[in-house]
Short mmCIF file of C-alpha atoms in Angstrom, two decimals:
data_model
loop_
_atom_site.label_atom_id
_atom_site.label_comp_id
_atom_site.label_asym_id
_atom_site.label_seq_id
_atom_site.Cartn_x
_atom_site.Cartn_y
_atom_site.Cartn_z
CA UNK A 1 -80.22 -45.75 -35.72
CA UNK A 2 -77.27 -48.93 -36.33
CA UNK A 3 -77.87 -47.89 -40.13
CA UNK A 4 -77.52 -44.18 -39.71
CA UNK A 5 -74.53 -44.63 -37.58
CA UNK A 6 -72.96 -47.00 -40.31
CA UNK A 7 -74.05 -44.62 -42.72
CA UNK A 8 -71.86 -41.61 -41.24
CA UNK A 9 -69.26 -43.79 -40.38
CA UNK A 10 -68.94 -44.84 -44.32
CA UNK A 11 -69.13 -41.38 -45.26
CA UNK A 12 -66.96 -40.23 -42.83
CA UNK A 13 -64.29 -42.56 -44.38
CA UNK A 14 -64.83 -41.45 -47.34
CA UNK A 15 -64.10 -37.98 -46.57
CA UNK A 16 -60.81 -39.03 -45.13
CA UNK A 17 -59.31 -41.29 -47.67
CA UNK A 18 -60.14 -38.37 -50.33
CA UNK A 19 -58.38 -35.82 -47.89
CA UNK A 20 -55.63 -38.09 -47.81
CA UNK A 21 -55.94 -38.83 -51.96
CA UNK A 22 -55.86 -34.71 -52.25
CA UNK A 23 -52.51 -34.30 -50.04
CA UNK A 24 -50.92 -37.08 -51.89
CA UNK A 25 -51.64 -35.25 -55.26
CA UNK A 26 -50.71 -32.23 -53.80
CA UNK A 27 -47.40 -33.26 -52.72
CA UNK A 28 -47.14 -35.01 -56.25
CA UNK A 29 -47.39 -31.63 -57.52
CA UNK A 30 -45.05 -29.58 -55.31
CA UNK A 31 -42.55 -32.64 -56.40
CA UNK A 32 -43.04 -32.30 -60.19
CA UNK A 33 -42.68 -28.42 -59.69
CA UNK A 34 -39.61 -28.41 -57.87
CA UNK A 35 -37.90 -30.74 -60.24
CA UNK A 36 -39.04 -29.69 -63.18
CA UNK A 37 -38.30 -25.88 -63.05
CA UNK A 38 -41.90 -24.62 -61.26
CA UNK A 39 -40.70 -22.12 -58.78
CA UNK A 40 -42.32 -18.54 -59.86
CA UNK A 41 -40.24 -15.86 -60.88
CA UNK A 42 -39.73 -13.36 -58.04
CA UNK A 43 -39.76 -10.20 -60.68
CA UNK A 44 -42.15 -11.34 -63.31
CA UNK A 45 -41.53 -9.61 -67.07
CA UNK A 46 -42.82 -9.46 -70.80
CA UNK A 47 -41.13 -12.22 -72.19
CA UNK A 48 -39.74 -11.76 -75.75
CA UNK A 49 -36.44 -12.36 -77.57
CA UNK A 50 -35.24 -10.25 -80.53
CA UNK A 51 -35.08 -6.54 -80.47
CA UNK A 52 -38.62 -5.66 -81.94
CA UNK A 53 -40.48 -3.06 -82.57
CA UNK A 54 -42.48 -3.64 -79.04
CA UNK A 55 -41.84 -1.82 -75.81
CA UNK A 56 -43.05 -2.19 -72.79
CA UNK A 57 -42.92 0.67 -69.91
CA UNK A 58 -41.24 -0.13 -66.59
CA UNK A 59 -38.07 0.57 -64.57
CA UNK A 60 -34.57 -0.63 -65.59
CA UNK A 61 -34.18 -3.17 -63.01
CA UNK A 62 -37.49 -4.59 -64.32
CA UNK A 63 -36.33 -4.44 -68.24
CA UNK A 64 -33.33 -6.54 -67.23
CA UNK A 65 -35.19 -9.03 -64.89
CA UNK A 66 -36.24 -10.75 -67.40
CA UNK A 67 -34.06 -13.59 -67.52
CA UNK A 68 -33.46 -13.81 -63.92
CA UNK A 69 -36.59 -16.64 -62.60
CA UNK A 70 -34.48 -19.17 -62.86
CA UNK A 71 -32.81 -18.37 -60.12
CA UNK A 72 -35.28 -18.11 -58.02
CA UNK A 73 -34.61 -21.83 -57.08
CA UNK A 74 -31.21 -21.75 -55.22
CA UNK A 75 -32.93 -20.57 -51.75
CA UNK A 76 -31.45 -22.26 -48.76
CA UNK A 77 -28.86 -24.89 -50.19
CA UNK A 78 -29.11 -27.14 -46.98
CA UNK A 79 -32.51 -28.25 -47.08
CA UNK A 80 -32.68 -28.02 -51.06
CA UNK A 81 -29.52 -30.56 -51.32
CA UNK A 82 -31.34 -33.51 -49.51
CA UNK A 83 -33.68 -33.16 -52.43
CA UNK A 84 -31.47 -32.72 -55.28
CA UNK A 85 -29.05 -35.54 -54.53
CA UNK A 86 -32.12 -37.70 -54.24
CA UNK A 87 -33.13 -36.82 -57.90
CA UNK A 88 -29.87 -37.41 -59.35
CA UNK A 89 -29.91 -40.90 -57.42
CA UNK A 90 -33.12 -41.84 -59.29
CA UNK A 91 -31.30 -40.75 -62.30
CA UNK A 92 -27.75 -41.88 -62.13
CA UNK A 93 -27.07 -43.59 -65.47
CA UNK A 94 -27.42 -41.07 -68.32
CA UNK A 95 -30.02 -42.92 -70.38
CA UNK A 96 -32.05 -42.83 -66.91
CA UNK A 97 -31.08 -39.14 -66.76
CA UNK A 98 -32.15 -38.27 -70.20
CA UNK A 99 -35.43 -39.85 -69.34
CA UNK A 100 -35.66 -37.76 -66.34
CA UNK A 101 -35.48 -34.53 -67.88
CA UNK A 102 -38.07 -35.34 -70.91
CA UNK A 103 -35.70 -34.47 -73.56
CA UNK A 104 -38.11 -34.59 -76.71
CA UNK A 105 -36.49 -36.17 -79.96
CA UNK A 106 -36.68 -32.24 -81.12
CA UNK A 107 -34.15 -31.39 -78.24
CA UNK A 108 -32.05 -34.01 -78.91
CA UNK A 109 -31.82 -32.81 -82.74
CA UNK A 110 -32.77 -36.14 -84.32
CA UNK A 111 -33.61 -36.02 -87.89
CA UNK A 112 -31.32 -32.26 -88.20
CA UNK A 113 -28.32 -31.99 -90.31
CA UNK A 114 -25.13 -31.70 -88.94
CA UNK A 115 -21.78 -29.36 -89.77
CA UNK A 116 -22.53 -28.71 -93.27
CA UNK A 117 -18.88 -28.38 -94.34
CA UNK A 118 -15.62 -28.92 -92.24
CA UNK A 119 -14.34 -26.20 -89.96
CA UNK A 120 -11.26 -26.18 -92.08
CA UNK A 121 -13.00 -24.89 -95.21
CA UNK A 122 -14.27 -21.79 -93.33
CA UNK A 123 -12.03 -18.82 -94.29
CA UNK A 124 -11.52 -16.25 -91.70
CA UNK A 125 -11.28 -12.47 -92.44
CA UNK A 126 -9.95 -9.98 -90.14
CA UNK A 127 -12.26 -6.73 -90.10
CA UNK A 128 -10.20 -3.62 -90.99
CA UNK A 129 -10.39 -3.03 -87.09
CA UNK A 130 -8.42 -5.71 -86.21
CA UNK A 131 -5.94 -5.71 -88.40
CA UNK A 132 -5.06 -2.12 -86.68
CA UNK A 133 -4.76 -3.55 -83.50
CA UNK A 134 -2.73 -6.50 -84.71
CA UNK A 135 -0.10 -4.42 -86.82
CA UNK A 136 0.54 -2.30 -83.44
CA UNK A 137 -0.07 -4.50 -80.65
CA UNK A 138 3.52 -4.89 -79.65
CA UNK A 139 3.90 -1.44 -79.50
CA UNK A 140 0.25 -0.40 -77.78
CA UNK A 141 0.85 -3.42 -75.12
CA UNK A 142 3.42 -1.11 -73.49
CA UNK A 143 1.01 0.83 -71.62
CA UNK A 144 -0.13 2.55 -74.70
CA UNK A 145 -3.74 0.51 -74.85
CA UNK A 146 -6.15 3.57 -73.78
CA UNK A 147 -4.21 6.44 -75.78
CA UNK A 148 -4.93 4.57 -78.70
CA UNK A 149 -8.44 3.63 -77.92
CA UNK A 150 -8.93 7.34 -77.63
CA UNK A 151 -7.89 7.89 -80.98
CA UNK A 152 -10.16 5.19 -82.49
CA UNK A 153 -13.75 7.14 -81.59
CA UNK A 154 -15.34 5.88 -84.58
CA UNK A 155 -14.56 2.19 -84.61
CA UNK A 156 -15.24 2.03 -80.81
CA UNK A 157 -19.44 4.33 -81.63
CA UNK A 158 -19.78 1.61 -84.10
CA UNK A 159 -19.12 -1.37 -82.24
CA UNK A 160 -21.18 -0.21 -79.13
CA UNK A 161 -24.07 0.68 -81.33
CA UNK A 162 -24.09 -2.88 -82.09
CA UNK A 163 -24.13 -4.79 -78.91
CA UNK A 164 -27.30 -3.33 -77.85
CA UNK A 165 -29.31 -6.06 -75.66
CA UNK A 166 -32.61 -3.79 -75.47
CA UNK A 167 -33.71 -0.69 -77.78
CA UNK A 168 -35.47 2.10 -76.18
CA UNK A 169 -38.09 4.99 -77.41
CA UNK A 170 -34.43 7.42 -77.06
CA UNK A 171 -31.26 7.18 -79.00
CA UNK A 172 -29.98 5.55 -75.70
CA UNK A 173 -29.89 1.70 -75.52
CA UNK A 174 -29.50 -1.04 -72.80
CA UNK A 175 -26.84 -3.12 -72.76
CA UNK A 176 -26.78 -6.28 -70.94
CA UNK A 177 -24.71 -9.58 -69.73
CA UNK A 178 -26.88 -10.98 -67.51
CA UNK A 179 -24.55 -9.89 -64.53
CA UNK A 180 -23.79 -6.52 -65.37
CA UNK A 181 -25.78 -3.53 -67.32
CA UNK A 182 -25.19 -0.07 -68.77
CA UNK A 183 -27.26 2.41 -70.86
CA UNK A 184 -24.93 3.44 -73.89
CA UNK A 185 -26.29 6.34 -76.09
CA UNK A 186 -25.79 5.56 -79.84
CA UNK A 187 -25.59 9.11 -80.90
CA UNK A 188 -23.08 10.67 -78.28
CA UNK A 189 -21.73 7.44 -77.46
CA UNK A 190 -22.30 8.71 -73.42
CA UNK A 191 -22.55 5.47 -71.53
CA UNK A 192 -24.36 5.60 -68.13
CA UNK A 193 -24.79 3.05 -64.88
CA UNK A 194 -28.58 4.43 -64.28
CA UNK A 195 -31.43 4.99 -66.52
CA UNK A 196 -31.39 8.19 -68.40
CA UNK A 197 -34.56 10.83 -67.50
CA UNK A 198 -35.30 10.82 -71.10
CA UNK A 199 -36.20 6.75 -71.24
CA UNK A 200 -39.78 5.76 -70.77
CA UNK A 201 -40.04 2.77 -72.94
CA UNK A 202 -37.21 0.19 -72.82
CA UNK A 203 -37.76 -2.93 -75.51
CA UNK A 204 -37.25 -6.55 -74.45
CA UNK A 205 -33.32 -7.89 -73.92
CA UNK A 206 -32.57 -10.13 -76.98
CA UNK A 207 -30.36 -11.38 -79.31
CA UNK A 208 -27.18 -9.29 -80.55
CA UNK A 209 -28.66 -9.61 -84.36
CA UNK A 210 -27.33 -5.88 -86.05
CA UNK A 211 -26.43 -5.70 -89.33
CA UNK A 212 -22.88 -6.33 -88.69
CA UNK A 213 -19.67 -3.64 -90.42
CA UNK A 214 -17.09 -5.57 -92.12
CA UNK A 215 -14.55 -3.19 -90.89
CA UNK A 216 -15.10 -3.18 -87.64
CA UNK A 217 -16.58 -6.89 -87.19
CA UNK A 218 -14.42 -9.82 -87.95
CA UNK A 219 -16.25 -12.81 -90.08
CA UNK A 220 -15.80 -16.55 -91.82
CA UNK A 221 -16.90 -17.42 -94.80
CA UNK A 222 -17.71 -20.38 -96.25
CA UNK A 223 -20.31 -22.47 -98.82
CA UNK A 224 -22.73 -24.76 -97.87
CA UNK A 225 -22.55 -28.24 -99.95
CA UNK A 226 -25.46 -27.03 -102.27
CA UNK A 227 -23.02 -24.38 -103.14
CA UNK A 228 -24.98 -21.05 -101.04
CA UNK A 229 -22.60 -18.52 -99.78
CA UNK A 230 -22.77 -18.07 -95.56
CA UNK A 231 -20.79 -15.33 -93.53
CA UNK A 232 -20.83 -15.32 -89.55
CA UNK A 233 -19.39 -12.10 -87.72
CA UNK A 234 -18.00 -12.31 -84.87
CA UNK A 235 -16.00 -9.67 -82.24
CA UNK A 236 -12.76 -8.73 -83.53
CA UNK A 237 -10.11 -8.49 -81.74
CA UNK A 238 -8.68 -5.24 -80.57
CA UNK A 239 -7.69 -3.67 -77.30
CA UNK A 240 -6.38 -6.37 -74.59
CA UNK A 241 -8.51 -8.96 -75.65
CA UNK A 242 -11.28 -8.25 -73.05
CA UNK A 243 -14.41 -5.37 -73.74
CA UNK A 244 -12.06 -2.53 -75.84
CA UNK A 245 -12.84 -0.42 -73.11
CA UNK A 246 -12.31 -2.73 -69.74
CA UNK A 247 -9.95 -0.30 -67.76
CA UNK A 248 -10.36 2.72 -70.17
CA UNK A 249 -13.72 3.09 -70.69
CA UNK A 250 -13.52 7.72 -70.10
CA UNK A 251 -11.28 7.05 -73.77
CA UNK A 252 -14.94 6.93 -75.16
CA UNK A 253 -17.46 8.67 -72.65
CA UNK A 254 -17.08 11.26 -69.62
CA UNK A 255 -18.50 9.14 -67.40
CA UNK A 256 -16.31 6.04 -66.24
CA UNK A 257 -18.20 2.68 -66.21
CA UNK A 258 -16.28 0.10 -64.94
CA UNK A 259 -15.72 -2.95 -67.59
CA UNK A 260 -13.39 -5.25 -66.41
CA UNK A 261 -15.47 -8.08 -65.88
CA UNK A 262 -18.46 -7.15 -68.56
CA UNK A 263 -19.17 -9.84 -71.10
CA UNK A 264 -21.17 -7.61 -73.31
CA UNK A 265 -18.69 -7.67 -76.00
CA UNK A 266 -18.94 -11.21 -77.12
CA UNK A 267 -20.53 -11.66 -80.26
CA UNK A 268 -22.45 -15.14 -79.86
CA UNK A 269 -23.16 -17.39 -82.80
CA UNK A 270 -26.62 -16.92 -85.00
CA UNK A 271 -29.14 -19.98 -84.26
CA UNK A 272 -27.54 -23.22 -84.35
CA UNK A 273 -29.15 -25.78 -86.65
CA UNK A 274 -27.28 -28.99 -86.14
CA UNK A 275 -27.94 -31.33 -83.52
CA UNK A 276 -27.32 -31.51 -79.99
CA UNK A 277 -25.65 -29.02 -77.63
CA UNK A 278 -22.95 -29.34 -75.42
CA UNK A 279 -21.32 -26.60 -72.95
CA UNK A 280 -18.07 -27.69 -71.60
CA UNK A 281 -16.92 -25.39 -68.56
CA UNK A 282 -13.49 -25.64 -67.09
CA UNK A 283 -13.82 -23.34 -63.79
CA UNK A 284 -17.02 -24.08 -62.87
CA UNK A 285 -17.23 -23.10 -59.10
CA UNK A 286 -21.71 -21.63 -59.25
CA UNK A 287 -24.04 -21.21 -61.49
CA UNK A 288 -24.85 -17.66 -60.67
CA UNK A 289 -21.84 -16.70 -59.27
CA UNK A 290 -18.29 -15.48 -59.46
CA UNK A 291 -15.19 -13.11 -58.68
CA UNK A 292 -14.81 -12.62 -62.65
CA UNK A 293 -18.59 -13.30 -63.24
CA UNK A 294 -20.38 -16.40 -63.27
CA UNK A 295 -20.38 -18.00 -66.59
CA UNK A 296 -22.62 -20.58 -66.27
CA UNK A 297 -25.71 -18.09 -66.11
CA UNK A 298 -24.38 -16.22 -68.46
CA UNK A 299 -23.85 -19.03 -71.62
CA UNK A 300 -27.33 -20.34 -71.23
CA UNK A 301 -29.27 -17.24 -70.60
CA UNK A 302 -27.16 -15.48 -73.10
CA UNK A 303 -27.24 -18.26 -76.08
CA UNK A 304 -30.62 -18.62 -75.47
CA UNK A 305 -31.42 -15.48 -76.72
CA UNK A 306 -29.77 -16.51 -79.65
CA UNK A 307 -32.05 -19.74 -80.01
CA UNK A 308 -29.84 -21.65 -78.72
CA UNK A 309 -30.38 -24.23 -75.83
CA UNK A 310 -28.05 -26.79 -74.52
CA UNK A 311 -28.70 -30.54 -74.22
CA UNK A 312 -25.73 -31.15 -71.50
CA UNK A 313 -23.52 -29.17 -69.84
CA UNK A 314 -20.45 -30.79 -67.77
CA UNK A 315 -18.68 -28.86 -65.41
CA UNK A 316 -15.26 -28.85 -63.52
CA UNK A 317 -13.29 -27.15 -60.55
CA UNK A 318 -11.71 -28.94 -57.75
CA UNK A 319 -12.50 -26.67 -55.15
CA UNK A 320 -16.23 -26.48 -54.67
CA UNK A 321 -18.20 -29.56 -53.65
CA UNK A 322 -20.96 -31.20 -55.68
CA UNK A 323 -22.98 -30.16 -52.47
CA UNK A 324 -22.78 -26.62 -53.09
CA UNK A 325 -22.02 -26.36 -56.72
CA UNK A 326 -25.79 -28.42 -57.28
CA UNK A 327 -27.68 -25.89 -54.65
CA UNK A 328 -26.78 -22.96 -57.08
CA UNK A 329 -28.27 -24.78 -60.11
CA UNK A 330 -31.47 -23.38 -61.20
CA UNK A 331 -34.35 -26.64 -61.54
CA UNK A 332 -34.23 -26.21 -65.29
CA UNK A 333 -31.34 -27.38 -65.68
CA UNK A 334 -30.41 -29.82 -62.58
CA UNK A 335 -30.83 -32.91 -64.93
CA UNK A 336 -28.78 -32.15 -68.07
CA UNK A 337 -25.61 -30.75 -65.79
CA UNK A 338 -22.82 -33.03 -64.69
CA UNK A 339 -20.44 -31.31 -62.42
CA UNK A 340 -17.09 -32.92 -61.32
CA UNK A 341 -14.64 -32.41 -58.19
CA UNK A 342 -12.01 -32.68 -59.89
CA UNK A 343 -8.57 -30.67 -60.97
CA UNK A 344 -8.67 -30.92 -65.01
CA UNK A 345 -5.39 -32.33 -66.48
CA UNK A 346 -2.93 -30.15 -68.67
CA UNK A 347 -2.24 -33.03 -71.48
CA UNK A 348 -3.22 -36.74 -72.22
CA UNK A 349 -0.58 -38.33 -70.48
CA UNK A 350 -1.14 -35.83 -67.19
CA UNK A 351 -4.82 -37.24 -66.83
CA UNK A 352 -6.46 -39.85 -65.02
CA UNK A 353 -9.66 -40.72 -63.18
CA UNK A 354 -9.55 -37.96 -60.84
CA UNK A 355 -7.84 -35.33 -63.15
CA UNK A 356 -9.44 -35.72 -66.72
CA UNK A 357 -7.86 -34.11 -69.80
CA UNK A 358 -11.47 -32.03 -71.05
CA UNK A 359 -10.72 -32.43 -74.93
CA UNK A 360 -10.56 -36.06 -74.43
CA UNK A 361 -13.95 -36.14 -72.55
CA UNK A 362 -15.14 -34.23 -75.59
CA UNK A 363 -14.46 -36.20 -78.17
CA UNK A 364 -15.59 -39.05 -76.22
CA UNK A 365 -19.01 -37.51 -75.28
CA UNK A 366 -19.72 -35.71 -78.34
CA UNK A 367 -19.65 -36.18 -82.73
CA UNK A 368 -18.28 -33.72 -84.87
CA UNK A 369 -21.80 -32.81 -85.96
CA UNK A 370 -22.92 -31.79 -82.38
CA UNK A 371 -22.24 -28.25 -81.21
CA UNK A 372 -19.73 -27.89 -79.13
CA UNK A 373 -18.96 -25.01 -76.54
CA UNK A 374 -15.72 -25.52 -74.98
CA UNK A 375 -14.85 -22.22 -71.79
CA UNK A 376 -11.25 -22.50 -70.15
CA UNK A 377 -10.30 -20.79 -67.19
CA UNK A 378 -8.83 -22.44 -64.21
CA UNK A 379 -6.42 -19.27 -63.65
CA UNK A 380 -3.66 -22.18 -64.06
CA UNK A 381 -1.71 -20.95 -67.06
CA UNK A 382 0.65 -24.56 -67.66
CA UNK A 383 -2.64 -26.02 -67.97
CA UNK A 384 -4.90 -23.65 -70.02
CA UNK A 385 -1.44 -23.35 -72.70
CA UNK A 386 -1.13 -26.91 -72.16
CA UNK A 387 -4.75 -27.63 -73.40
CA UNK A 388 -4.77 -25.19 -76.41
CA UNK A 389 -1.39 -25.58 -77.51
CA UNK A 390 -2.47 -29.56 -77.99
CA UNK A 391 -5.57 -28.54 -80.07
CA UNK A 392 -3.71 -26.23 -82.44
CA UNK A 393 -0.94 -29.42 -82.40
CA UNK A 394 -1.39 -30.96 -85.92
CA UNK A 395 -1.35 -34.75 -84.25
CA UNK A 396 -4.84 -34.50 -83.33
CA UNK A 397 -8.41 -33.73 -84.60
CA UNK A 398 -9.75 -32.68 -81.45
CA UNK A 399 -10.33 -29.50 -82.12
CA UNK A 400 -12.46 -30.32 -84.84
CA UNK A 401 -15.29 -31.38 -82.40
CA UNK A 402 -14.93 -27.83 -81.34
CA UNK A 403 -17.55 -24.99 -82.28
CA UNK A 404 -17.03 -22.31 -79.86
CA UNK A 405 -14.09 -21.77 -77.34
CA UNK A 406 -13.96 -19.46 -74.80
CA UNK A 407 -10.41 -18.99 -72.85
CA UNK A 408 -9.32 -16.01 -70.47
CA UNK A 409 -5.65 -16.10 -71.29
CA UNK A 410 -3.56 -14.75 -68.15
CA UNK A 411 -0.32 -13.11 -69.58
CA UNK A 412 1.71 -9.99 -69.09
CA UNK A 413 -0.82 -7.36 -69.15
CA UNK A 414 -0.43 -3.84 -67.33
CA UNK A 415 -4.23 -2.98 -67.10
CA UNK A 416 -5.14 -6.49 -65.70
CA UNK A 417 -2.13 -6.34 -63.48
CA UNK A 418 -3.87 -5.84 -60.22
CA UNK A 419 -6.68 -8.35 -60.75
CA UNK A 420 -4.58 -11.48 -62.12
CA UNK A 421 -2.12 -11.40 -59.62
CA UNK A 422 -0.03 -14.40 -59.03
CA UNK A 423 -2.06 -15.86 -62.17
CA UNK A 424 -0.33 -14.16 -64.57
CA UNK A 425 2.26 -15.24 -67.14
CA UNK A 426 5.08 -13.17 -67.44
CA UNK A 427 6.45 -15.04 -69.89
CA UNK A 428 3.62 -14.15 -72.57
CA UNK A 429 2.61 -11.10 -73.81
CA UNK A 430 -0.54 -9.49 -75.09
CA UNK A 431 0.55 -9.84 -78.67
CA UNK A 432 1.25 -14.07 -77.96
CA UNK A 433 -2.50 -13.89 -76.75
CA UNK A 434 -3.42 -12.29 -80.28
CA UNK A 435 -1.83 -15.14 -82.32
CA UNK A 436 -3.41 -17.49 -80.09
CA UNK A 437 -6.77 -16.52 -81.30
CA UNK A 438 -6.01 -15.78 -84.66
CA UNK A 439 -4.65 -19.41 -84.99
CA UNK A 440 -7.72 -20.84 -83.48
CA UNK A 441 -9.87 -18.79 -85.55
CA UNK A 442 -8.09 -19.77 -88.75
CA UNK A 443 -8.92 -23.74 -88.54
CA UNK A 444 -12.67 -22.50 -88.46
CA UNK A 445 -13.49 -21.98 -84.27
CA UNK A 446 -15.24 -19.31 -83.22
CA UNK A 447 -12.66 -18.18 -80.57
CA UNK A 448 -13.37 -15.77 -77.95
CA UNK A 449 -10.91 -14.10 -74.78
CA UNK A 450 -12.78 -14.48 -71.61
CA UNK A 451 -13.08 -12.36 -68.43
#
């Protein structure tokens, strides 16, 4: 009987140290899962990029869900913080960070070229389109913008056509910015807020990858160093600097869909392949949201259609917490973002610690064979002119560790009177905002306006 007894006794701790071995490897894996991006996608999708051939059948909502798991993470900030902060303790140096988040040496771009020429021996060409809009933007800024739009019904069908996100087995297509969606019909050029009756198959949301129109898309051109020819198209710029038809959208289409803060007009670069990637974001407050729309969510969900993911993003705006700003951030990308309480500075000698000058931090963090994504808009306008009138100033090379720059310009602008407020400059007109971009696009940056 003593040796049965010790028997069960053995086996009985057995049994509990490998109960206690399974919840430790259990709680291992809930660990690994919440730091490393496991949480399950509440509206599960075909995944896909590119705008194939193959459709899938389901509702709109579920067409454009695709990119939305990430989010899925930001549930209940208060309890998710105590985690989070504890993470980026363990990880507080950046080598320690880069570690962390298993960067491969294929992330990190090692053993890829980098710029193959300089951005100053790109040539930039202003579609026919453009150059409409810039020989009668002084007059058309005087409340004039939407009569003229309504005159321009064949530039405007064409451009629409071509920011499709997702075909469909119709002439109507789905066109998406990650916040905000509309179904545009390529033949009427109708544009509608719900699905049409006539859909039944809606293609996966990808890349904006048309055969671009020289006269109504903008380009540069360049050649590589072995001599090959390369052209990259990009939006032009027409209207007030926003989607052509933000406040005048019934100058195309019956039905009104509101534009104003619709990013869908943004022609993003074709698939980067230097290096790393870095996304600078002045006016950084969430990740997912935003009175103008978020654009956190919408560079890296966006771009990565495009094949493009981002090594590091850094992040600024004074008035949201590190608390709060970190809750919002989906797991994926908790480890390669660096956000900062902090006011950004206007110049070099207006910085400090607490109020950094961003092109500095650039061309401290980064090379000029990195790309570089650079968005500015603090609704501040001394320091957003301040910032680009120094990287179009011919004492510095900053801007040269600049790919892509993204700025919402706040000036004297009737249609975008009641949303700017206080924020706008009265001093500058439309027309400045135009030679603003046309400058920056000149020395070789792919220069966008903002929302």
């Amino acid at each position: 009987m003593g040796q049965k007894s010790d028997s069960m006794l053995f086996l009985s701790l057995r049994r509990s140290r490998y109960k206690i071995f399974l919840l430790a490897l259990l709680s291992c894996t809930v660990l690994v899962m919440l730091y490393h991006g496991g949480s399950v996608p509440l509206n599960p999708a075909p995944t896909g990029h590119g705008q194939g051939s193959a459709m899938w059948s389901g509702s709109a909502s579920e067409s454009a869900s695709i990119d939305s798991a990430d989010n899925t993470a930001n549930v209940n900030c208060m309890y998710r913080w105590k985690d989070i902060s504890a993470l980026l303790a363990s990880c507080s140096r950046e080598t320690e960070r880069d570690t962390c988040s298993r960067e491969t040496e294929r992330d990190r771009g090692a053993g890829v070229e980098g710029k193959t020429v300089p951005q100053t021996d790109k040539v930039y060409h202003s579609s026919a389109w453009e150059r409409l809009w810039i020989d009668n933007i002084k007059t058309w800024q005087n409340h004039q913008i939407c009569e003229a739009l309504a005159q321009q019904q064949d530039q405007l069908k064409k451009f629409m056509s071509a920011m499709c996100s997702a075909s469909t087995d119709t002439s109507w297509c789905l066109v998406d910015d990650t916040q905000s969606r509309f179904w545009y019909n390529t033949q009427t050029g109708e544009m509608n807020l719900s699905r049409p009756s006539s859909v039944t198959k809606v293609g996966p949301l990808g890349a904006v990858s048309p055969v671009m129109d020289p006269t109504i898309f903008s380009r540069f051109e360049w050649n590589d160093i072995d001599g090959t020819p390369r052209t990259e198209f990009i939006e032009p710029l027409v209207s007030h600097l926003r989607h052509p038809l933000a406040g005048c959208s019934d100058a195309l289409s019956k039905k009104s869909v509101d534009l104003i803060i619709n990013r869908s007009y943004i022609v993003p670069p074709p698939k980067v392949s230097k290096g790393r990637k870095f996304y600078f974001d002045a006016g950084a407050s969430s990740w997912g949201e935003g009175a103008g729309g978020p654009s956190l969510s919408y560079f890296t969900k966006v771009w990565e259609r495009h094949g493009i993911e981002f090594n590091r993003i850094d992040g600024w705006e004074g008035s949201t917490s590190k608390e709060l700003f970190y809750c919002t951030v989906p797991n994926k990308y908790l480890l390669r973002t660096y956000f900062n309480q902090q006011w950004i500075a206007s110049s070099v000698e207006s910085s400090g610690v607490s109020s950094p000058f961003v092109p500095t931090v650039i061309r401290e963090t980064t090379s000029k064979d990195d790309y570089v994504l650079f968005k500015l808009d603090i609704d501040s306008p001394a320091v957003e002119t301040g910032t680009v009138d120094y990287l179009l100033s011919p004492d510095n090379d900053d801007l040269e560790y600049i790919d892509e720059f993204i700025w919402e310009h706040h000036v004297d602008n009737y249609i975008m009177q009641p949303f700017w407020g206080k924020a706008m400059d009265k001093t500058m007109t439309i027309a400045d905002s135009y030679e603003y971009f046309l400058r920056l696009r000149r020395q070789g940056v792919r220069a966008h306006s903002w929302v």
